[in-house]
XYZ file of C-alpha atoms in Angstrom:
522
model
C 57.961 49.957 -5.508
C 58.835 46.905 -7.346
C 59.063 44.862 -3.945
C 55.528 45.982 -3.150
C 54.309 45.161 -6.504
C 55.741 41.652 -6.110
C 54.085 41.103 -2.762
C 50.722 42.282 -4.125
C 51.116 39.783 -6.952
C 51.936 37.086 -4.664
C 48.943 37.830 -2.491
C 46.685 37.793 -5.450
C 48.045 34.517 -6.661
C 47.488 33.042 -3.219
C 43.791 34.238 -3.193
C 43.190 32.895 -6.629
C 44.732 29.616 -5.441
C 42.523 29.377 -2.345
C 39.439 30.409 -4.543
C 40.318 27.558 -6.951
C 40.863 25.111 -4.123
C 37.322 25.512 -2.755
C 35.562 23.626 -5.686
C 38.228 20.907 -5.425
C 36.940 20.142 -1.814
C 33.554 19.500 -3.059
C 34.875 17.325 -5.840
C 36.923 15.307 -3.358
C 33.846 14.656 -1.294
C 31.807 13.672 -4.364
C 34.615 11.266 -5.424
C 34.634 9.769 -1.850
C 30.884 9.358 -2.042
C 31.311 7.232 -5.191
C 33.866 4.966 -3.415
C 32.648 1.306 -2.907
C 33.021 1.577 0.853
C 30.471 4.486 0.939
C 27.817 2.558 -0.945
C 27.131 0.238 1.990
C 28.335 2.108 5.040
C 26.703 4.764 7.159
C 29.227 7.342 6.068
C 27.241 8.346 2.913
C 24.541 10.424 4.618
C 27.217 12.470 6.521
C 29.209 12.958 3.362
C 26.008 14.160 1.488
C 25.140 16.583 4.359
C 28.781 17.993 4.173
C 28.536 18.369 0.344
C 25.284 20.258 0.781
C 26.724 22.671 3.265
C 29.707 23.294 1.275
C 27.675 24.033 -1.839
C 25.342 26.376 0.137
C 28.167 28.401 1.560
C 30.919 28.221 -1.158
C 31.812 31.423 -3.067
C 32.221 31.382 -6.830
C 32.303 34.030 -9.610
C 29.158 34.589 -11.666
C 25.694 33.244 -11.029
C 26.264 29.548 -10.914
C 28.654 26.832 -10.373
C 28.846 23.340 -11.928
C 30.861 20.388 -10.523
C 30.646 16.862 -11.738
C 32.139 13.380 -11.366
C 31.456 10.163 -13.004
C 27.948 9.623 -11.351
C 27.304 12.842 -9.445
C 26.698 16.367 -10.677
C 26.303 19.348 -8.493
C 25.090 22.746 -9.341
C 24.781 26.008 -7.254
C 22.861 29.218 -8.230
C 22.723 32.646 -6.739
C 19.139 33.848 -6.302
C 17.699 37.146 -5.285
C 14.239 38.062 -3.976
C 12.951 39.052 -7.270
C 13.389 35.483 -8.486
C 10.963 34.724 -11.393
C 11.643 30.972 -11.793
C 14.369 28.774 -13.094
C 14.426 25.930 -15.693
C 17.142 23.412 -15.818
C 17.619 20.624 -18.404
C 20.288 18.075 -18.866
C 20.809 19.327 -22.337
C 21.659 22.828 -21.195
C 24.075 21.941 -18.412
C 27.186 19.807 -18.586
C 26.016 16.300 -18.804
C 27.200 13.435 -16.530
C 29.397 11.226 -18.744
C 27.356 8.079 -17.906
C 23.985 9.718 -18.333
C 22.125 8.550 -21.220
C 18.552 9.790 -20.618
C 17.504 13.402 -20.253
C 15.916 15.028 -17.225
C 14.751 18.541 -16.267
C 13.733 20.504 -13.159
C 11.512 23.640 -13.242
C 11.305 25.837 -10.119
C 8.449 28.223 -9.539
C 8.842 31.923 -8.631
C 7.149 31.105 -5.289
C 10.370 29.191 -4.260
C 12.020 32.144 -2.489
C 8.908 33.899 -1.134
C 9.113 32.511 2.444
C 12.841 32.794 2.740
C 12.796 36.283 1.590
C 10.320 37.416 4.384
C 12.948 36.640 7.098
C 16.315 37.077 5.083
C 16.092 39.574 2.297
C 19.494 38.860 0.975
C 21.029 36.614 -1.534
C 19.835 33.191 -1.503
C 21.526 29.916 -2.722
C 19.842 27.016 -4.646
C 21.785 23.902 -5.054
C 20.995 20.938 -7.191
C 22.718 17.419 -6.753
C 22.081 14.794 -9.471
C 22.783 11.106 -9.062
C 22.921 8.918 -12.126
C 23.301 5.790 -9.928
C 20.758 4.524 -7.450
C 22.982 2.648 -5.086
C 23.300 5.641 -2.816
C 19.515 5.466 -2.034
C 18.782 1.793 -1.519
C 15.716 1.146 0.714
C 14.663 -2.018 2.471
C 12.731 -3.261 -0.571
C 15.587 -2.681 -2.928
C 13.088 -0.615 -5.076
C 13.823 -0.028 -8.775
C 14.078 3.551 -10.045
C 13.448 4.808 -13.591
C 16.859 5.395 -15.341
C 18.542 4.920 -11.885
C 18.237 8.735 -11.542
C 17.945 10.710 -8.318
C 17.452 14.517 -8.628
C 17.770 16.595 -5.643
C 17.380 20.266 -4.786
C 17.738 22.460 -1.803
C 17.327 26.145 -0.909
C 19.385 27.903 1.780
C 17.759 29.329 4.906
C 15.282 26.719 5.646
C 13.075 23.887 4.137
C 10.758 24.550 1.290
C 7.445 22.666 1.457
C 3.666 23.136 0.764
C 4.266 25.017 -2.451
C 1.129 26.133 -4.281
C 2.946 26.012 -7.595
C 4.740 22.727 -7.627
C 8.278 21.925 -8.668
C 8.132 20.073 -11.986
C 10.731 17.217 -12.393
C 10.762 15.491 -15.724
C 12.345 12.108 -16.562
C 12.647 10.959 -20.207
C 13.342 7.402 -21.047
C 13.473 5.024 -23.997
C 12.218 1.769 -22.431
C 8.873 0.106 -22.349
C 6.904 0.537 -19.133
C 4.184 -1.903 -19.936
C 3.256 -3.815 -16.826
C 4.830 -1.182 -14.416
C 3.401 1.412 -12.405
C 5.348 4.689 -12.260
C 5.225 6.632 -8.960
C 6.927 10.068 -8.170
C 8.616 9.600 -4.773
C 11.013 11.492 -2.479
C 13.724 10.249 -0.229
C 12.286 10.538 3.404
C 15.398 10.441 5.670
C 14.937 8.668 8.918
C 11.836 6.711 7.725
C 13.560 3.310 8.011
C 15.310 1.579 10.857
C 17.498 -0.616 8.653
C 18.402 2.102 6.186
C 19.031 5.882 6.305
C 15.729 6.618 4.561
C 12.932 5.340 2.491
C 10.962 6.433 -0.587
C 7.589 8.070 -0.066
C 5.030 9.508 -2.515
C 3.778 12.210 -0.133
C 3.303 15.641 -1.802
C 4.106 14.407 -5.236
C 1.673 13.826 -8.216
C 2.720 11.568 -11.051
C 1.851 12.215 -14.844
C 2.863 10.799 -18.050
C 2.485 13.337 -20.798
C 3.894 11.056 -23.431
C 5.057 7.341 -23.522
C 8.626 8.414 -22.989
C 8.241 10.940 -20.211
C 7.256 10.873 -16.533
C 6.459 14.127 -15.010
C 6.573 14.694 -11.192
C 4.804 17.665 -9.720
C 5.950 18.033 -6.098
C 5.337 20.708 -3.510
C 8.662 20.649 -1.724
C 12.288 20.335 -2.204
C 14.302 17.194 -1.560
C 15.689 14.208 -3.515
C 13.210 12.902 -6.127
C 13.017 9.773 -8.285
C 10.379 7.639 -10.001
C 9.598 4.312 -8.519
C 8.985 1.412 -10.733
C 6.540 -1.257 -9.505
C 5.158 -4.297 -11.341
C 1.490 -3.812 -11.737
C -0.583 -6.339 -13.694
C -3.669 -4.245 -13.482
C -4.423 -0.553 -12.863
C -7.684 0.775 -11.594
C -9.187 3.566 -13.774
C -9.534 6.873 -11.844
C -13.207 7.317 -12.798
C -14.036 4.184 -10.893
C -12.431 5.335 -7.760
C -15.529 7.364 -6.509
C -18.166 4.747 -7.086
C -16.093 1.891 -5.752
C -15.219 3.931 -2.551
C -19.014 4.830 -2.094
C -19.991 1.005 -2.553
C -17.319 -0.022 -0.085
C -18.312 2.637 2.490
C -22.057 1.856 2.371
C -21.645 -1.969 2.190
C -19.130 -2.170 5.032
C -21.244 -0.016 7.142
C -24.296 -2.213 6.623
C -22.192 -5.233 7.392
C -20.855 -3.708 10.447
C -24.360 -3.109 11.896
C -25.562 -6.628 10.805
C -22.581 -8.357 12.304
C -22.828 -6.324 15.543
C -26.568 -7.166 15.671
C -25.827 -10.825 15.203
C -23.219 -10.924 17.932
C -25.595 -8.988 20.451
C -28.407 -11.453 19.525
C -26.162 -14.373 20.161
C -25.135 -13.107 23.692
C -28.750 -12.425 24.547
C -29.678 -16.058 23.967
C -26.367 -17.656 24.861
C -27.835 -20.315 26.828
C -29.943 -21.582 23.980
C -27.076 -21.628 21.316
C -25.475 -24.821 20.111
C -21.950 -25.427 18.696
C -23.159 -24.611 15.093
C -24.398 -21.102 16.287
C -21.226 -20.338 18.157
C -19.226 -21.072 14.997
C -21.392 -18.718 13.052
C -21.011 -15.913 15.619
C -17.258 -16.242 15.538
C -17.303 -15.758 11.842
C -19.478 -12.753 12.431
C -17.039 -11.310 14.900
C -14.113 -11.666 12.448
C -16.183 -10.088 9.678
C -16.942 -7.275 12.050
C -13.350 -6.724 12.820
C -12.396 -6.853 9.138
C -14.857 -4.221 8.151
C -13.871 -1.782 10.980
C -10.209 -1.998 10.272
C -10.833 -1.734 6.547
C -12.693 1.589 6.819
C -10.136 3.118 9.203
C -7.087 2.036 7.018
C -7.254 4.877 4.461
C -7.844 7.522 7.058
C -4.896 6.545 9.168
C -2.576 6.187 6.087
C -3.502 9.858 5.013
C -3.610 11.589 8.490
C -0.518 12.968 10.195
C -0.280 10.113 12.735
C 2.840 8.398 13.805
C 4.014 5.579 11.600
C 3.592 3.018 14.515
C -0.088 3.773 14.520
C -0.398 2.911 10.779
C 1.779 -0.205 11.257
C -0.525 -1.501 14.092
C -3.706 -0.935 12.026
C -2.192 -2.704 8.954
C -1.176 -5.610 11.112
C -4.714 -5.618 12.615
C -6.339 -5.506 9.170
C -4.215 -8.372 8.013
C -5.105 -10.307 11.260
C -8.849 -9.660 10.640
C -8.548 -10.920 7.014
C -6.766 -14.067 7.985
C -9.135 -14.747 10.832
C -12.103 -14.298 8.522
C -10.706 -16.690 5.982
C -9.840 -19.159 8.633
C -13.366 -19.136 10.055
C -14.754 -19.668 6.609
C -12.587 -22.807 6.242
C -13.767 -23.759 9.667
C -17.480 -23.412 8.340
C -16.535 -25.695 5.493
C -14.884 -28.283 7.802
C -17.930 -28.161 10.126
C -20.305 -28.627 7.146
C -18.437 -31.721 6.150
C -18.767 -33.231 9.609
C -22.514 -32.517 9.674
C -23.322 -34.038 6.241
C -20.570 -36.696 5.994
C -20.226 -37.997 9.595
C -23.583 -37.368 11.397
C -23.633 -40.197 13.961
C -20.207 -41.151 14.728
C -18.329 -37.934 15.430
C -17.594 -36.397 18.770
C -14.837 -34.081 19.486
C -14.220 -33.056 23.058
C -14.247 -29.181 23.524
C -14.971 -28.936 19.898
C -15.718 -25.106 19.869
C -12.816 -24.204 22.169
C -10.447 -25.932 19.849
C -11.947 -24.258 16.824
C -11.468 -20.798 18.503
C -7.868 -21.568 19.166
C -7.415 -22.420 15.526
C -9.621 -19.489 14.236
C -8.059 -16.848 16.291
C -4.603 -18.144 17.318
C -3.253 -19.227 13.906
C -3.787 -15.794 12.247
C -2.212 -14.204 15.351
C 0.859 -16.362 14.800
C 1.042 -15.670 11.071
C 0.960 -11.897 11.665
C 3.327 -11.807 14.583
C 5.892 -13.874 12.987
C 6.836 -11.511 10.011
C 6.265 -8.488 12.383
C 8.898 -9.861 14.648
C 11.288 -10.398 11.835
C 10.821 -6.998 10.224
C 8.351 -4.438 11.476
C 8.405 -2.553 8.129
C 6.371 -5.383 6.390
C 3.267 -3.367 7.558
C 2.632 0.396 7.084
C 1.461 2.937 4.550
C 0.903 1.267 1.065
C 0.537 3.209 -2.135
C -1.985 2.211 -4.754
C -1.678 3.762 -8.204
C -4.803 4.731 -10.163
C -4.451 5.914 -13.641
C -6.319 8.758 -15.350
C -6.208 8.969 -19.114
C -6.753 12.010 -21.232
C -6.165 13.090 -24.803
C -2.462 13.999 -24.607
C -1.153 11.562 -21.954
C -1.806 9.667 -18.802
C -1.647 10.823 -15.160
C -1.692 8.733 -11.973
C -3.367 9.383 -8.590
C -1.790 7.815 -5.520
C -4.000 6.621 -2.709
C -2.514 5.119 0.527
C -3.898 2.503 3.035
C -2.408 0.934 6.051
C -1.658 -2.530 4.621
C 0.990 -5.245 3.991
C 4.008 -3.615 2.327
C 6.227 -6.721 1.628
C 5.544 -8.407 -1.638
C 6.610 -11.792 -0.246
C 4.227 -11.517 2.741
C 1.325 -10.349 0.479
C 1.994 -13.211 -1.967
C 2.208 -15.909 0.696
C -0.006 -14.812 3.612
C -2.741 -12.967 1.528
C -3.081 -14.334 -1.942
C -1.703 -17.779 -1.095
C -3.597 -18.168 2.078
C -6.790 -16.830 0.581
C -6.275 -19.169 -2.324
C -5.980 -22.259 -0.268
C -9.052 -21.482 1.930
C -11.157 -20.468 -1.278
C -10.109 -23.678 -2.900
C -10.984 -25.869 0.101
C -14.409 -24.200 0.467
C -15.273 -24.520 -3.159
C -14.447 -28.249 -2.988
C -16.541 -28.498 0.157
C -19.397 -26.534 -1.491
C -19.457 -28.881 -4.563
C -19.397 -31.958 -2.312
C -22.189 -30.532 -0.141
C -24.321 -29.668 -3.273
C -23.781 -33.167 -4.552
C -24.615 -34.766 -1.181
C -27.944 -32.614 -0.836
C -28.919 -33.588 -4.382
C -28.638 -37.262 -3.529
C -30.498 -36.965 -0.333
C -33.425 -34.931 -2.168
C -33.509 -37.625 -4.770
C -34.799 -40.099 -2.248
C -37.539 -37.910 -1.178
C -41.105 -38.365 -2.525
C -41.672 -34.789 -3.908
C -38.374 -33.320 -4.835
C -40.129 -30.572 -6.818
C -41.834 -29.127 -3.744
C -38.495 -28.546 -2.159
C -36.973 -26.518 -4.984
C -37.372 -23.043 -3.312
C -35.795 -24.455 -0.134
C -33.027 -26.055 -2.108
C -32.205 -22.745 -3.881
C -32.046 -20.909 -0.526
C -29.807 -23.580 0.841
C -27.363 -23.316 -2.113
C -27.305 -19.503 -1.763
C -26.889 -19.784 1.916
C -23.987 -22.288 1.689
C -22.273 -20.168 -0.940
C -22.318 -17.189 1.369
C -21.491 -19.127 4.392
C -18.366 -20.553 2.960
C -17.159 -17.283 1.510
C -16.800 -18.466 -2.046
C -17.279 -14.972 -3.411
C -13.792 -14.122 -2.143
C -12.387 -16.151 -5.004
C -13.327 -13.434 -7.240
C -10.047 -11.745 -6.276
C -8.172 -14.141 -8.554
C -10.041 -12.758 -11.642
C -8.536 -9.223 -11.649
C -6.995 -9.390 -15.137
C -7.875 -8.645 -18.704
C -11.538 -8.317 -19.584
C -12.501 -9.692 -16.121
C -10.982 -6.718 -14.335
C -13.873 -4.211 -14.393
C -16.705 -6.712 -13.747
C -14.659 -8.312 -10.991
C -14.013 -5.014 -9.243
C -17.720 -4.214 -8.928
C -18.863 -7.825 -8.048
C -16.138 -8.289 -5.518
C -16.706 -4.935 -3.995
C -20.474 -5.347 -3.853
C -20.614 -8.958 -2.702
C -17.817 -8.899 -0.087
C -18.583 -5.458 1.261
C -22.107 -6.771 2.072
C -20.715 -10.161 3.211
C -21.703 -9.454 6.904
C -25.167 -8.622 5.815
C -25.611 -11.790 3.796
C -24.343 -13.731 6.837
C -26.961 -11.992 8.941
C -29.833 -13.045 6.609
C -28.492 -16.544 6.684
C -28.410 -16.443 10.411
C -31.897 -15.060 10.732
C -33.206 -17.662 8.212
C -31.693 -20.566 9.996
C -32.990 -19.261 13.388
C -36.539 -18.841 11.982
C -36.266 -22.315 10.469
C -35.174 -23.808 13.787
C -38.010 -22.068 15.613
C -40.517 -23.177 13.003
C -39.212 -26.884 13.417
C -39.418 -26.605 17.175
C -42.934 -25.217 16.965
C -44.143 -27.881 14.597
C -42.632 -30.624 16.913
C -44.393 -29.106 19.925
C -47.721 -28.926 17.930
C -47.263 -32.548 16.791
C -46.462 -33.722 20.371
C -49.488 -31.854 21.562
C -51.762 -33.233 18.948
C -50.657 -36.729 19.698
C -51.360 -36.331 23.503
C -54.859 -34.988 22.775
C -55.685 -37.769 20.257
C -57.553 -40.687 22.025
């Protein structure tokens, strides 16, 4: 009897030892994940998936299990199909030693509804918290609020499209002035150079107080708050009118530019080099308006990422082409006014076409060949203020994602072309004023001069320089002026094209009448 008791006692001790050894395996993996060699190697995703599977399948007494290392904390919960919701706060669980700011996750009762339809058994919810962001580095080396990444996963399938969102709160004690806070999740496999990338899909960002960021997301994965420098945010109440103005203005410009191009091809034999340059500018504006209107639709629709990348590159190319042809118009105006009689360039229009269409193509293909991720879905944050706090809406367009490419090949290129055309415009107005001063009746030409000034202003695209006044008290007026003037840019060019054509026909008719009258005069 004593021998049987001793054997039974040994078996119990072995079972307790095995049960105690299971959590140590998870701890060993968590410590391996913290090792410096795991931060830059491809082993971390595999270790993370292994940790998730162990936590989903491990057995433990009671209703929950908590494991933690220096920068990682893991929690596992047993859930039943009568789950009524769960709230977790960093103050209620064992804190990670290096964690200084609080965080919380609130799960709705809807969480287990789909899983219980197929597996009405005990479910497992696991949460893995990281207090160091080096595990989730993307290609942009994005900055995260508090360097926190909070993850959650439910056994028996993925959880998405929740009607009641999962609420993730991040508290902080730092100033966020000049930054845009965006709730994001880690999208595994979204990057070729890294094992994933941050995406805002399915998440809504709010700031109930100056020291809290609240993320409302309709799925389970790894969440964080992306910090991006933002000198100026667009108010949410202006989104609808600006969108409507852009839609109407770009549609009118598309029709006007298309009509101009068709009229040119109809009377191609009668066109000169000046008209051909105008038509190329119209073609670039037509391409710009079409790609701009398609960009938000492609960014929000469930299309392959390569389609949004291609559209973003096409939109950037159209913008660069439009800016280049504006500069070509300025150069051509300088030749017309400054060197009228002694300038001849062989195959002038052909060389300008190579410059106007080839240079932008080279500037787009070069960064695209170096890193294809410079183009793709780009998130724009729009803030919405209310009495108790601030919320953010995220809209996506297919556009330039790289800050360096945007600074150099969008703002820098646009700034140089705008400055060049402003100088040409000022010189052209001074030249016209000097020529008009020699006329006998300058007052009779006041109306024509006004039309000429307005036409040259539109032709050279100087209204695009308004993009550099999006700060301080100029932000709201600039938004509406820039949107109205530049969305209707193609229509204004059409009016200038028609006025010049009517003027040419009137001058030709006057010459014919003068010639006829001189022939009939004895």
